[in-house]
Amino acid sequence: STVVHWFKGDLRLHDNRALHTAYQYAKEKQVPLVGLFIVSPEDWAAHSTSPARVDFTLRTLKRLQQDLGELDIPLHIETQEKRKAIPKRIVELCQQWGAKSLYANIEYEVDELRREAKLVRLCADNDINFNPTHDTCVVTPGALASQQGKQYAVYTPWYRSWLAFLKENPDYLEVSEEPGPNPGNARQQLQDLFDCKVPAAPKTHILSDEDQKRFEELYPAGEHEALERLDKFLEEKGKKYEEMRSMLPGEHTSVLSPYFACGALSARTAVVAAKTTNKGHLDRYDPGYMTWISELAWRDFYKHVLVNWPFICMNKCFKPEHTNIEWEYDKDQFQAWCDGKTGFPIVDAAMRQLRHCAWMHNRSRMVVSSFLTKDLMLDWRRGERYFMENLIDGDFASNHGGWGFGSSTGVDPQPYFRIFNPLRQSERFDPEGEYIRRWVPELRDVSGKAIHEPYARGAAAIAQKNGYPKPIVDHAKSRDRALERFKSALQKG
Ligand code: FAD
């Protein structure tokens, strides 16, 4: 018989828990191990996956297939037009390959859990041993609870508990070994599987040649690249991370999020590497590494939130009272935000960075999400979707969490009156205006502090000449409107 590992958001060999277990089992039984990946254009469309992320996934699959091939492990890739058909097709493939054991890492989003539940039933009916494994989070969702046994909805106490858990359970930081050569002779028994090619992107998700080339240069695919970037980041930037991470000019963060999103890099590996560099500590010694580890913990936190409150997958706010907020639906303002033409230089620079790089700095994500939902009072769900449609690192839990933070409709305990002032954010995190000048060419000739607010600070002539728009809203008035809207929603309860 054969052992199958179904790859999903875990496109790597190193530190992949289900793959490791599948390999150990195949080795024990001396039978072949086969990898499987199902391309689902319907899933990509339903989840608003960006063309950049689809392209990155397909490029990562190519690398994965090569790496597996070197171990004589085939990676069978096929497209299923109907996502509902996936569980049945997996069982058919297992039967075709004579497989009685199927391994996969769990994905926690509601659609994925439903699909897995169906697969569990079908496998049981067909005498296939299906082994779903927890892998994507460093600490398994559900493992942390307050003294009253409640799941945490606030990051800081949750983070304390996350740290304490890892100190008490060091095995959670054990990195799994990569598989070795295929224990069974797959080349002889399942030869056809080695001819399988990675398909092209579906018609709905095709990038222009120019974008594809740029993304290939910005984000070379594969786990080797991810591990190299991780080492380089820790060596060159980790120590300064706490001090520099919010500054917009230059590159002070790891830009590893695309690799985490498609699973080319495991969050556990990243935490372990940072801990090792930090002389074995998670939460003391060097503030740079400590802070970076705490950012990786945010990724876990939002996945835990998703598991505990799965209704957030249904376009819902975390707190029911926020359902009553009255949103605006002005199409022109939304388009101005998407195009980076709001007349707020910091917002426009960030939105243009997103369009060019399919990625945006965390501070910029906070600024533009606050601007969309507080200054423009546009529904946060529209911004959340636009991010998914454009980000190369689009991840449901982190994106929903980030939009909940920006729009004050999420788990964040801050009261709704924390409204970012785009001007102050710009002066603080891009003091010399380098970030703005890089992404908003219309303002390149504006010198000094006028860059933050050209029309009000004597640079109107340059801005106008170059076609840079005037601010589409007045921040102070918008702020009052947002406060009013939140107040009345909360009063309605
Ligand atoms: P680094 O600063 O190097 O941090 C390392 C890793 O820690 C990141 O790669 C990421 O996995 C994790 N991390 C850091 N900050 C956060 C955070 N605030 N929340 C969750 N994880 C974090 N991140 C995504 O991966 N996908 C998204 O779709 C996404 N959408 C967001 C939307 C909004 C409105 C906001 C405010 C944040 C969003 N984030 C998202 C979180 C964060 O902005 C990115 O993870 C980060 O900018 C990625 O850059 P980096 O890899 O250089 O991060």
XYZ file of C-alpha atoms in Angstrom, residues 3 21-31 103 183-184:
15
model
C 0.979 6.643 2.172
C 4.554 11.622 10.491
C 3.514 10.364 7.052
C 7.154 9.778 6.162
C 7.891 7.955 9.435
C 4.898 5.690 8.848
C 5.883 4.954 5.243
C 9.417 4.184 6.462
C 8.156 1.819 9.134
C 6.009 -0.019 6.584
C 8.597 0.307 3.783
C 5.967 1.593 1.375
C -1.999 12.691 6.264
C 11.071 4.323 1.597
C 9.094 2.553 -1.161
